Amino acid sequence: MNPIPIPRGKDADAHELARLQRMYGDIYRVWRTPRYWMATARVEHLEPTLMEESAELLEGRLRAPARRVGGPLARP
């Protein structure tokens, strides 16, 4: 029986991104840039934007997101 290969480099990032999207996609849109891992809230009561330099740090915040502070931006 062949072991499942461990993704490396960009493949590992794509695998991790897909996993985070599956796990947290109901409440956050998870995406990444070349430098940052990002999540944008899909619900109103959570912190609207999360940004971290690694998937591990982002997942820690996704597991225990802060509540949104304040309300909508004031309109003139």
Coordinates of C-alpha atoms in Angstrom, one line a residue:
M1 CA 0.0 0.0 0.0
N2 CA 1.4 3.4 -1.0
P3 CA 1.3 6.1 1.7
I4 CA -0.5 9.4 0.8
P5 CA 2.1 11.9 -0.3
I6 CA 2.6 14.9 2.0
P7 CA 2.0 18.1 -0.1
R8 CA 4.9 20.5 -0.1
G9 CA 5.4 24.2 -1.1
K10 CA 2.6 25.7 -3.2
D11 CA 0.8 22.3 -3.1
A12 CA 0.8 22.4 0.7
D13 CA -0.5 25.9 0.7
A14 CA -3.3 25.0 -1.8
H15 CA -4.2 22.0 0.3
E16 CA -4.3 24.0 3.5
L17 CA -6.4 26.8 1.9
A18 CA -8.9 24.2 0.7
R19 CA -9.1 22.7 4.2
L20 CA -9.6 26.0 5.9
Q21 CA -12.3 26.9 3.4
R22 CA -14.1 23.6 4.0
M23 CA -13.9 24.0 7.8
Y24 CA -14.7 27.7 8.2
G25 CA -16.4 28.6 4.9
D26 CA -19.8 29.0 6.6
I27 CA -18.8 32.0 8.6
Y28 CA -15.7 33.3 6.8
R29 CA -14.5 33.6 3.2
V30 CA -10.9 32.3 3.5
W31 CA -8.3 33.3 0.9
R32 CA -4.7 34.2 0.6
T33 CA -2.2 36.5 -1.0
P34 CA 1.4 35.7 -1.7
R35 CA 2.2 36.9 1.8
Y36 CA -0.9 36.8 4.0
W37 CA -3.7 34.4 4.9
M38 CA -7.0 36.3 5.1
A39 CA -10.6 35.7 6.1
T40 CA -13.6 38.0 5.6
A41 CA -16.6 37.5 7.8
R42 CA -19.8 36.3 6.1
V43 CA -21.9 37.1 9.2
E44 CA -22.4 40.4 11.0
H45 CA -21.5 39.6 14.6
L46 CA -17.9 38.6 14.0
E47 CA -14.7 40.5 13.5
P48 CA -15.0 41.5 9.8
T49 CA -11.4 40.8 8.6
L50 CA -8.7 38.5 9.8
M51 CA -5.1 38.7 8.5
E52 CA -2.2 36.6 9.5
E53 CA 1.2 35.6 8.0
S54 CA 0.6 31.8 8.3
A55 CA -2.3 29.4 8.0
E56 CA -1.7 28.2 11.6
L57 CA -2.1 31.7 13.0
L58 CA -5.2 32.3 10.9
E59 CA -6.7 29.1 12.0
G60 CA -6.2 30.0 15.6
R61 CA -8.2 33.1 15.1
L62 CA -10.8 31.3 13.0
R63 CA -11.4 28.9 15.9
A64 CA -12.0 31.7 18.4
P65 CA -13.0 34.8 16.4
A66 CA -13.5 38.1 18.2
R67 CA -16.9 39.8 18.2
R68 CA -17.4 42.8 15.9
V69 CA -16.6 46.0 17.6
G70 CA -18.8 49.0 16.8
G71 CA -21.5 49.2 14.2
P72 CA -21.7 50.1 10.5
L73 CA -19.7 53.1 9.4
A74 CA -21.4 56.4 10.0
R75 CA -22.9 57.9 6.9
P76 CA -22.7 61.6 6.2

